[in-house]
C-alpha cells in the first residue's frame, strides 16, 4: 500500500495536497482498495462552498456507495472532470491524477487538525 | 448470535487473498481479484465459486412426490430420476418462503437446494406441512454437502479434462454422479450466471482437493476464483431473482414474473388458491428490468417515478460490468411494465432517466 510523503490525511481516508491557499483532495490507496472497483464519481460544481465535514460528492464501487466528506472549509476552485469520465482511474492512481477537487481555503488553521503520513500510516495499521 | 460458520474452503480463500464477509451466518469470500475482473472471467473464460453455504433438504418416502407437489409450485411429477427443476415454495398467501431447485434423486427421493439465509426457515416450514396423508421423511442435509460452481464458456472443457467422460452429455437442468479428482460427486448442469457450467455437490471434506484440481486444470484457460460480489452482478445481468431482494414473503410468483414455474393444472399446492385469485383479479405490480439512460447506478430501495409520482421501487441494481451502464430490477405498477417505457429512478434526490427493457440485460 502506498503512503506518499508530503500529503495530509484524514480518518475518512482522504488525502490533501496543500499549495499555498489551495488544497487538492482525493481518497487514499487504502480507501480505493477497500471500496473495490470504482465505477461512478459525482463531484460538485466549482464555486460551491463547503464546511469542514460536509458531503461534497459520492464515489460508488460495483457494490457500495460512499459519501465524500470535505476535510476543510472553503470554495471549490476546480474539479477533475477526466476522473468523472473514467472513475476507475481512482483505483489505478489514487494519488496525483486521482485528485477529485481543489478547494480555496477559508481558514488554513484547519490544516493543523490533519494527520501527516506517519500518523496516517499508523492509523491504517491500527484499523487493519 | 451463533458462531459464524466456515466452509471447508475457508483457508483456501484466505490463501488466495479473498476479502471475507459474513453472509447468511457464513464467512464467505466477497471478492478475490475484484468484482469486475471476476465477472469478466466468468463471461469470457471460467470462474470457480464456493457455494457451500447453500442448503440442501432431503425428502424421502413412498409419498415423497405428493409432499414435494404440495409444497412447491412447479410440477415435480414431470421429473425423471436425474432431472431437476426450478421451483418456488409458497405460503398460502402466495408470498414466497423461498425459491429452490428440486432434484429427483430416486424413485421416492427428492432433494431441494435452498438459499443459505433460508435453510432453517424452509426446514421448519416444510416439517410443519407434513400431514399423515403426505407422510415423508424431511431431513436437513446441508451439513453433508459442500457445493462448488464452475461457470463460463470454458467450464465444460475444464471439468471434462478432470473426468474420464464427457460431462456435456448431461443436459441442461439434469444431473449425474461422477468421480472427479478422487471425489464422488453429483454434477448438476445448472448455475446462477447465465453461462454454461456445472454445480458440484460433494462431501465437505473433499471440497479442498476438488477446488485445487479444478483451479489447476483451468489455469491455462484463464479460470479465476469468484466471490459473492460477482455472483450478484452475474445473476442480475440475467434477471435471476435473489430471495430477500427481489422476491420474499410479500411478493408473489406472478408479480415476480415467475409464473412459468407455477403449474395450476397439477395437484393442489400451497399458495395455489391465492395465486389463482390474483391471476383472476389482475396483477398490480410487476418485476421489471431497467437500463439507466444517463449516469448513475440504481440500488436496492431507490424509488421509481413517472411524472413525479412514485410508481415502484428498485429491488436490485448495479453497474453492469458486461455492458458498462447502470441496470436495475424492481417492481412497478403493472401498466408501466412494457419495453420502452421511460421512468425516473430517484438517485440521491435526483431523477435519472431509465427505460424498461426485456430481460436479460446481457446477451451473448
Coordinates of C-alpha atoms in Angstrom, one line a residue:
Chain A
X1 CA 0.0 0.0 0.0
X2 CA 1.2 3.5 -0.9
X3 CA 1.8 6.2 1.6
X4 CA 3.3 9.2 -0.2
X5 CA 5.2 11.9 1.6
X6 CA 4.2 15.5 1.7
X7 CA 0.4 14.9 1.9
X8 CA -2.0 15.4 4.8
X9 CA -4.6 12.7 5.6
X10 CA -8.0 12.3 7.4
X11 CA -9.5 9.4 9.3
X12 CA -12.1 9.2 6.5
X13 CA -9.1 8.1 4.3
X14 CA -8.8 11.3 2.2
X15 CA -5.5 12.9 1.2
X16 CA -4.9 16.6 1.0
X17 CA -2.1 18.3 -1.0
X18 CA -1.7 21.9 0.1
X19 CA -0.2 24.5 -2.3
X20 CA -0.4 28.0 -0.8
X21 CA -4.1 28.8 -0.2
X22 CA -5.4 25.9 -2.3
X23 CA -5.8 22.2 -1.3
X24 CA -6.3 19.3 -3.7
X25 CA -8.4 16.4 -2.3
X26 CA -8.6 12.8 -3.2
X27 CA -9.0 9.4 -1.5
X28 CA -6.2 7.2 -0.3
X29 CA -4.8 3.9 -1.6
X30 CA -6.4 2.3 1.5
X31 CA -9.8 3.8 0.6
X32 CA -9.7 2.7 -3.1
X33 CA -8.8 -0.8 -2.1
X34 CA -11.5 -1.0 0.5
X35 CA -14.1 0.2 -2.0
X36 CA -13.1 -2.2 -4.8
X37 CA -13.8 -1.4 -8.5
X38 CA -14.9 2.2 -8.6
X39 CA -17.5 2.8 -11.3
X40 CA -19.0 6.1 -10.5
X41 CA -17.9 9.5 -9.2
X42 CA -20.1 12.5 -8.6
X43 CA -18.4 15.9 -7.8
X44 CA -19.8 19.4 -7.1
X45 CA -19.6 22.4 -9.4
X46 CA -16.8 24.8 -8.9
X47 CA -17.7 27.8 -6.9
X48 CA -19.7 25.9 -4.3
X49 CA -18.7 26.5 -0.7
X50 CA -18.3 23.6 1.8
X51 CA -17.8 23.5 5.5
X52 CA -15.5 21.0 7.1
X53 CA -17.4 17.7 7.3
X54 CA -19.9 18.5 4.5
X55 CA -20.6 15.9 1.9
X56 CA -19.0 17.2 -1.3
X57 CA -19.5 14.2 -3.6
X58 CA -20.2 10.5 -3.9
X59 CA -18.0 7.6 -5.0
X60 CA -19.5 4.2 -5.9
X61 CA -17.9 0.9 -6.4
X62 CA -19.8 -2.0 -8.0
X63 CA -21.2 -2.9 -4.6
X64 CA -21.2 0.2 -2.5
X65 CA -22.0 3.9 -2.3
X66 CA -19.7 6.1 -0.2
X67 CA -20.1 9.8 0.6
X68 CA -17.0 12.1 0.2
X69 CA -16.6 14.5 3.1
X70 CA -14.9 17.8 2.8
X71 CA -11.9 17.7 5.2
X72 CA -11.6 21.5 5.0
X73 CA -13.8 24.7 4.8
X74 CA -13.6 26.6 1.5
X75 CA -14.8 27.1 -2.0
X76 CA -14.4 24.6 -4.9
X77 CA -11.8 26.0 -7.3
X78 CA -11.5 23.1 -9.7
X79 CA -12.8 19.6 -10.2
X80 CA -11.1 16.7 -12.0
X81 CA -13.5 16.2 -15.0
X82 CA -11.4 13.5 -16.6
X83 CA -11.8 11.4 -13.4
X84 CA -15.6 11.8 -13.5
X85 CA -15.5 10.3 -17.1
X86 CA -13.1 7.5 -16.1
X87 CA -13.6 6.8 -12.3
X88 CA -11.6 3.6 -12.5
X89 CA -8.6 5.9 -12.5
X90 CA -9.1 6.2 -8.7
X91 CA -8.2 2.5 -8.4
X92 CA -5.2 2.8 -10.7
X93 CA -3.7 6.0 -9.3
X94 CA -5.4 7.3 -6.1
X95 CA -2.8 10.0 -5.6
X96 CA -1.7 12.6 -8.2
X97 CA -4.1 12.0 -11.2
X98 CA -6.7 10.7 -8.7
X99 CA -7.3 14.2 -7.2
X100 CA -11.0 15.0 -7.2
X101 CA -11.4 18.6 -6.3
X102 CA -9.3 21.6 -5.2
X103 CA -10.6 24.0 -2.6
X104 CA -9.6 27.6 -1.8
X105 CA -9.3 27.5 1.9
X106 CA -11.2 29.9 4.2
X107 CA -9.0 29.1 7.2
X108 CA -5.7 27.3 6.9
X109 CA -5.5 26.7 10.7
X110 CA -7.8 23.7 9.9
X111 CA -4.8 22.0 8.3
X112 CA -3.3 21.5 11.8
X113 CA -6.1 19.0 12.5
X114 CA -4.9 16.7 9.7
X115 CA -2.6 13.7 10.0
X116 CA 0.8 13.6 8.4
X117 CA 1.9 10.5 6.6
X118 CA 3.5 8.8 9.6
X119 CA 0.4 9.4 11.7
X120 CA -1.9 8.1 8.9
X121 CA 0.3 5.0 8.3
X122 CA 0.0 4.2 12.0
X123 CA -3.8 4.8 11.9
X124 CA -4.2 2.4 9.0
X125 CA -2.1 -0.2 10.7
X126 CA -4.3 0.1 13.8
X127 CA -7.6 -0.4 12.0
X128 CA -6.4 -3.1 9.6
Chain B
X1 CA -25.8 -15.0 17.6
X2 CA -24.3 -18.4 17.0
X3 CA -20.8 -18.6 15.9
X4 CA -20.0 -17.9 12.2
X5 CA -19.7 -21.0 10.1
X6 CA -16.8 -21.6 7.8
X7 CA -16.8 -23.8 4.7
X8 CA -14.1 -26.4 4.2
X9 CA -12.6 -24.0 1.6
X10 CA -12.2 -21.1 4.0
X11 CA -8.4 -21.4 4.3
X12 CA -8.0 -21.7 0.6
X13 CA -10.0 -18.4 0.1
X14 CA -7.8 -16.6 2.6
X15 CA -4.7 -18.0 0.9
X16 CA -5.9 -16.6 -2.4
X17 CA -6.3 -13.1 -0.7
X18 CA -10.0 -13.1 -0.7
X19 CA -11.9 -10.4 1.2
X20 CA -14.1 -12.4 3.6
X21 CA -17.5 -11.2 4.8
X22 CA -20.3 -12.6 6.9
X23 CA -23.2 -13.8 4.8
X24 CA -26.2 -15.8 6.0
X25 CA -24.2 -17.0 9.0
X26 CA -21.2 -18.0 7.0
X27 CA -17.8 -16.4 6.4
X28 CA -17.7 -16.2 2.7
X29 CA -15.4 -14.6 0.0
X30 CA -16.9 -11.4 -1.5
X31 CA -14.1 -10.9 -3.9
X32 CA -10.6 -12.0 -4.8
X33 CA -9.0 -10.1 -7.7
X34 CA -12.0 -7.6 -7.9
X35 CA -15.7 -7.9 -8.9
X36 CA -15.3 -6.7 -12.5
X37 CA -12.2 -8.9 -13.2
X38 CA -14.0 -12.0 -11.7
X39 CA -17.2 -11.1 -13.6
X40 CA -15.4 -10.9 -16.9
X41 CA -13.6 -14.2 -16.2
X42 CA -16.9 -15.9 -16.0
X43 CA -18.3 -14.3 -19.1
X44 CA -15.1 -14.9 -21.2
X45 CA -13.4 -18.0 -19.6
X46 CA -14.4 -19.6 -16.4
X47 CA -15.0 -18.9 -12.7
X48 CA -15.0 -21.1 -9.7
X49 CA -17.4 -20.3 -6.8
X50 CA -17.6 -21.8 -3.3
X51 CA -21.4 -22.0 -2.7
X52 CA -21.1 -24.5 0.1
X53 CA -23.3 -22.1 2.2
X54 CA -26.4 -23.2 0.1
X55 CA -28.8 -25.5 1.9
X56 CA -30.0 -29.0 0.9
X57 CA -33.1 -30.6 2.2
X58 CA -33.9 -34.2 1.5
X59 CA -37.4 -35.6 1.0
X60 CA -37.8 -39.3 1.1
X61 CA -40.5 -41.9 1.4
X62 CA -43.3 -43.5 -0.6
X63 CA -45.2 -40.2 -0.6
X64 CA -42.2 -38.0 -1.3
X65 CA -43.6 -36.9 -4.6
X66 CA -47.0 -36.0 -3.0
X67 CA -45.2 -33.9 -0.5
X68 CA -43.0 -32.1 -3.0
X69 CA -46.1 -31.4 -5.1
X70 CA -47.8 -29.9 -2.1
X71 CA -45.0 -27.6 -1.0
X72 CA -43.7 -26.4 -4.4
X73 CA -45.4 -24.7 -7.3
X74 CA -43.7 -26.4 -10.3
X75 CA -44.8 -29.9 -11.4
X76 CA -42.4 -32.3 -9.9
X77 CA -44.3 -35.3 -11.3
X78 CA -42.6 -34.4 -14.7
X79 CA -39.1 -35.1 -13.3
X80 CA -37.4 -38.3 -14.2
X81 CA -34.6 -39.5 -12.0
X82 CA -31.6 -37.3 -12.9
X83 CA -33.6 -34.3 -13.7
X84 CA -34.0 -31.0 -11.9
X85 CA -36.4 -28.0 -12.0
X86 CA -36.5 -24.5 -10.7
X87 CA -39.5 -24.1 -8.3
X88 CA -40.9 -22.0 -5.6
X89 CA -42.1 -22.7 -2.0
X90 CA -45.1 -20.6 -1.2
X91 CA -47.1 -19.5 1.7
X92 CA -50.9 -19.9 1.5
X93 CA -51.0 -16.1 0.8
X94 CA -49.0 -16.7 -2.5
X95 CA -45.9 -15.0 -1.0
X96 CA -42.7 -16.9 -1.2
X97 CA -40.9 -18.9 1.5
X98 CA -38.0 -19.5 -0.9
X99 CA -37.0 -20.4 -4.4
X100 CA -35.4 -23.7 -4.9
X101 CA -34.0 -26.3 -7.3
X102 CA -35.8 -29.6 -6.9
X103 CA -33.7 -32.7 -7.8
X104 CA -35.2 -36.0 -8.4
X105 CA -32.6 -38.3 -6.8
X106 CA -34.5 -41.6 -6.9
X107 CA -37.9 -43.2 -7.2
X108 CA -39.1 -41.8 -3.8
X109 CA -36.3 -39.4 -3.1
X110 CA -36.1 -35.6 -3.9
X111 CA -33.5 -33.0 -2.8
X112 CA -34.3 -29.3 -2.6
X113 CA -31.4 -26.9 -2.9
X114 CA -32.4 -23.8 -1.0
X115 CA -30.9 -20.4 -0.1
X116 CA -28.4 -20.2 2.7
X117 CA -30.3 -17.5 4.5
X118 CA -33.5 -19.5 4.5
X119 CA -32.4 -23.1 5.4
X120 CA -33.7 -23.1 8.9
X121 CA -36.9 -21.3 8.0
X122 CA -37.5 -23.6 5.0
X123 CA -36.8 -26.7 7.0
X124 CA -39.3 -25.7 9.8
X125 CA -41.9 -24.7 7.2
X126 CA -41.6 -28.0 5.3
X127 CA -41.9 -30.0 8.5
X128 CA -45.0 -28.1 9.6
X129 CA -46.6 -29.1 6.3
X130 CA -46.1 -32.8 7.0
X131 CA -49.5 -34.4 7.5
X132 CA -50.5 -38.0 7.7
X133 CA -51.6 -38.3 4.1
X134 CA -48.4 -36.7 2.8
X135 CA -46.1 -38.5 5.1
X136 CA -42.5 -38.2 4.0
X137 CA -39.1 -38.1 5.7
X138 CA -37.8 -34.5 5.5
X139 CA -34.2 -34.0 6.6
X140 CA -31.9 -31.0 6.6
X141 CA -28.8 -32.5 5.0
X142 CA -27.0 -29.2 4.4
X143 CA -24.0 -30.2 6.5
X144 CA -23.4 -33.3 4.3
X145 CA -22.7 -31.2 1.2
X146 CA -20.1 -28.7 0.1
X147 CA -21.1 -27.0 -3.2
X148 CA -18.7 -25.7 -5.9
X149 CA -19.9 -24.0 -9.0
X150 CA -17.8 -23.9 -12.2
X151 CA -19.3 -21.4 -14.7
X152 CA -18.2 -19.9 -18.0
X153 CA -17.7 -20.7 -21.7
X154 CA -14.6 -22.8 -20.8
X155 CA -16.2 -24.5 -17.8
X156 CA -17.1 -27.8 -19.5
X157 CA -13.7 -28.2 -21.2
X158 CA -12.1 -27.7 -17.8
X159 CA -14.3 -30.1 -16.0
X160 CA -14.0 -32.7 -18.7
X161 CA -10.3 -32.7 -18.5
X162 CA -10.6 -34.0 -15.0
X163 CA -13.2 -36.7 -15.8
X164 CA -13.0 -39.9 -17.8
X165 CA -16.2 -39.0 -19.6
X166 CA -17.8 -36.1 -21.5
X167 CA -20.0 -34.3 -18.9
X168 CA -21.6 -32.2 -21.7
X169 CA -23.7 -35.3 -22.2
X170 CA -25.6 -34.3 -19.1
X171 CA -28.4 -32.0 -20.5
X172 CA -29.2 -28.6 -19.0
X173 CA -31.0 -28.9 -15.7
X174 CA -30.1 -32.5 -15.4
X175 CA -27.5 -34.2 -13.1
X176 CA -25.5 -37.3 -12.7
X177 CA -22.9 -38.8 -10.4
X178 CA -19.2 -38.9 -11.4
X179 CA -15.8 -39.3 -10.0
X180 CA -13.6 -36.2 -10.2
X181 CA -10.2 -35.7 -8.6
X182 CA -10.8 -38.8 -6.5
X183 CA -14.1 -37.5 -5.1
X184 CA -17.5 -39.0 -5.7
X185 CA -19.8 -36.1 -6.5
X186 CA -23.1 -35.0 -8.0
X187 CA -22.7 -33.0 -11.2
X188 CA -25.6 -30.7 -11.9
X189 CA -25.8 -28.8 -15.2
X190 CA -27.2 -25.7 -13.6
X191 CA -26.0 -22.3 -12.5
X192 CA -26.7 -18.7 -11.5
X193 CA -24.7 -16.8 -14.1
X194 CA -26.3 -17.4 -17.5
X195 CA -23.1 -19.2 -18.6
X196 CA -22.7 -22.9 -19.3
X197 CA -21.3 -24.9 -16.4
X198 CA -22.0 -27.1 -13.5
X199 CA -22.8 -27.0 -9.8
X200 CA -21.0 -29.8 -8.0
X201 CA -22.3 -31.3 -4.8
X202 CA -19.8 -33.3 -2.7
X203 CA -18.8 -34.3 0.8
X204 CA -17.3 -31.2 2.5
X205 CA -14.0 -32.9 3.3
X206 CA -13.4 -33.5 -0.5
X207 CA -14.0 -29.9 -1.5
X208 CA -10.5 -28.5 -1.0
X209 CA -8.9 -31.3 -3.2
X210 CA -11.5 -30.7 -5.9
X211 CA -11.1 -26.9 -5.8
X212 CA -7.4 -27.2 -6.2
X213 CA -7.7 -29.7 -9.0
X214 CA -10.2 -27.5 -10.9
X215 CA -8.1 -24.4 -10.4
X216 CA -5.1 -26.3 -11.7
X217 CA -6.9 -27.7 -14.7
X218 CA -8.2 -24.3 -15.6
X219 CA -5.2 -22.2 -15.2
X220 CA -4.3 -22.1 -18.9
X221 CA -7.9 -21.3 -19.7
X222 CA -7.9 -18.3 -17.5
X223 CA -10.0 -19.6 -14.6
X224 CA -10.5 -17.3 -11.7
X225 CA -12.0 -17.8 -8.2
X226 CA -15.2 -15.7 -8.0
X227 CA -16.8 -14.2 -4.9
X228 CA -20.3 -13.2 -3.9
X229 CA -19.8 -9.8 -5.4
X230 CA -19.5 -11.0 -9.0
X231 CA -22.1 -13.8 -8.3
X232 CA -24.5 -10.9 -7.7
X233 CA -23.7 -8.9 -10.8
X234 CA -23.7 -12.0 -13.0
X235 CA -27.2 -13.1 -11.8
X236 CA -28.5 -9.6 -12.0
X237 CA -27.5 -9.3 -15.7
X238 CA -29.6 -12.3 -16.3
X239 CA -32.5 -11.1 -14.2
X240 CA -32.3 -14.1 -11.9
X241 CA -34.2 -13.3 -8.7
X242 CA -32.4 -13.1 -5.4
X243 CA -34.5 -14.1 -2.4
X244 CA -34.6 -11.3 0.2
X245 CA -34.0 -8.6 -2.5
X246 CA -36.4 -9.3 -5.4
X247 CA -38.7 -11.9 -4.0
X248 CA -39.9 -12.6 -0.5
X249 CA -42.9 -13.4 1.7
X250 CA -44.7 -10.2 0.5
X251 CA -44.2 -10.8 -3.3
X252 CA -45.9 -13.5 -5.4
X253 CA -44.6 -15.6 -8.3
X254 CA -46.9 -13.7 -10.6
X255 CA -45.7 -10.3 -9.6
X256 CA -42.1 -11.6 -10.0
X257 CA -43.0 -13.0 -13.4
X258 CA -42.1 -16.5 -12.3
X259 CA -45.5 -17.8 -13.4
X260 CA -43.6 -20.2 -15.7
X261 CA -42.8 -22.4 -12.6
X262 CA -46.4 -22.3 -11.3
X263 CA -48.4 -25.2 -12.6
X264 CA -52.1 -24.6 -11.8
X265 CA -53.2 -27.8 -13.5
X266 CA -51.1 -30.1 -11.3
X267 CA -52.4 -31.4 -8.0
X268 CA -53.1 -28.9 -5.2
X269 CA -50.2 -27.0 -3.8
X270 CA -49.8 -24.4 -1.0
X271 CA -50.5 -20.9 -2.4
X272 CA -52.5 -22.1 -5.4
X273 CA -55.8 -20.5 -4.3
X274 CA -54.2 -17.1 -3.6
X275 CA -52.3 -17.2 -6.9
X276 CA -55.3 -18.2 -8.9
X277 CA -57.3 -15.4 -7.2
X278 CA -54.5 -12.9 -8.1
X279 CA -54.4 -14.1 -11.6
X280 CA -58.2 -13.6 -11.9
X281 CA -58.2 -10.2 -10.3
X282 CA -55.2 -8.8 -12.1
X283 CA -51.6 -8.4 -11.0
X284 CA -51.0 -4.9 -9.6
X285 CA -47.2 -4.7 -9.8
X286 CA -44.6 -6.5 -11.9
X287 CA -40.9 -7.1 -11.6
X288 CA -39.4 -5.1 -14.5
X289 CA -35.9 -4.5 -15.9
X290 CA -34.5 -1.0 -16.3
X291 CA -31.5 0.4 -18.1
X292 CA -30.3 3.8 -17.0
X293 CA -30.0 6.2 -19.9
X294 CA -27.6 8.7 -18.3
X295 CA -25.1 8.5 -15.5
X296 CA -25.9 6.9 -12.2
X297 CA -26.2 3.5 -10.5
X298 CA -29.6 2.3 -9.2
X299 CA -29.6 0.5 -5.9
X300 CA -31.9 -1.6 -3.8
X301 CA -34.6 0.6 -2.3
X302 CA -34.4 3.6 -4.7
X303 CA -37.9 4.9 -5.8
X304 CA -39.1 4.7 -9.4
X305 CA -41.2 7.7 -10.5
X306 CA -43.2 8.7 -13.6
X307 CA -44.2 12.4 -13.9
X308 CA -43.2 12.9 -10.3
X309 CA -45.4 10.2 -8.9
X310 CA -44.0 7.1 -7.2
X311 CA -44.8 4.0 -9.3
X312 CA -42.4 1.5 -7.9
X313 CA -39.1 0.6 -6.2
X314 CA -35.8 -0.9 -7.2
X315 CA -35.1 -4.3 -5.6
X316 CA -31.6 -4.9 -7.1
X317 CA -29.3 -2.6 -9.0
X318 CA -25.7 -2.3 -10.1
X319 CA -23.3 -1.0 -12.7
X320 CA -23.4 -3.9 -15.2
X321 CA -19.8 -5.0 -15.7
X322 CA -20.7 -6.5 -19.1
X323 CA -22.5 -3.5 -20.7
X324 CA -21.0 -0.7 -18.6
X325 CA -24.2 1.0 -17.6
X326 CA -26.5 1.1 -14.6
X327 CA -29.1 -1.7 -14.6
X328 CA -31.9 -2.5 -12.2
X329 CA -34.8 -4.7 -11.5
X330 CA -37.7 -3.5 -9.5
X331 CA -41.5 -3.6 -9.0
X332 CA -43.6 -1.1 -10.9
X333 CA -47.3 -0.7 -11.4
X334 CA -48.2 -3.3 -14.0
X335 CA -49.3 -0.9 -16.7
X336 CA -45.8 0.6 -16.9
X337 CA -44.2 -2.8 -17.4
X338 CA -43.7 -2.5 -21.1
X339 CA -40.4 -2.3 -23.1
X340 CA -39.5 1.3 -23.9
X341 CA -41.5 2.8 -21.0
X342 CA -39.5 5.8 -19.6
X343 CA -39.2 6.1 -15.9
X344 CA -37.2 8.2 -13.4
X345 CA -35.1 6.4 -10.8
X346 CA -34.5 8.7 -7.9
X347 CA -30.8 8.6 -7.0
X348 CA -29.9 10.8 -4.1
X349 CA -32.9 13.1 -4.7
X350 CA -32.1 13.4 -8.4
X351 CA -34.3 11.9 -11.1
X352 CA -32.2 9.8 -13.5
X353 CA -34.0 8.6 -16.7
X354 CA -34.2 4.9 -17.3
X355 CA -36.1 2.7 -19.7
X356 CA -37.9 -0.6 -19.3
X357 CA -36.2 -3.4 -21.3
X358 CA -36.9 -7.1 -21.8
X359 CA -34.5 -9.4 -19.9
X360 CA -31.8 -10.5 -19.9
X361 CA -29.6 -7.4 -19.7
X362 CA -26.7 -9.3 -21.1
X363 CA -26.9 -11.3 -24.3
X364 CA -24.1 -13.2 -26.0

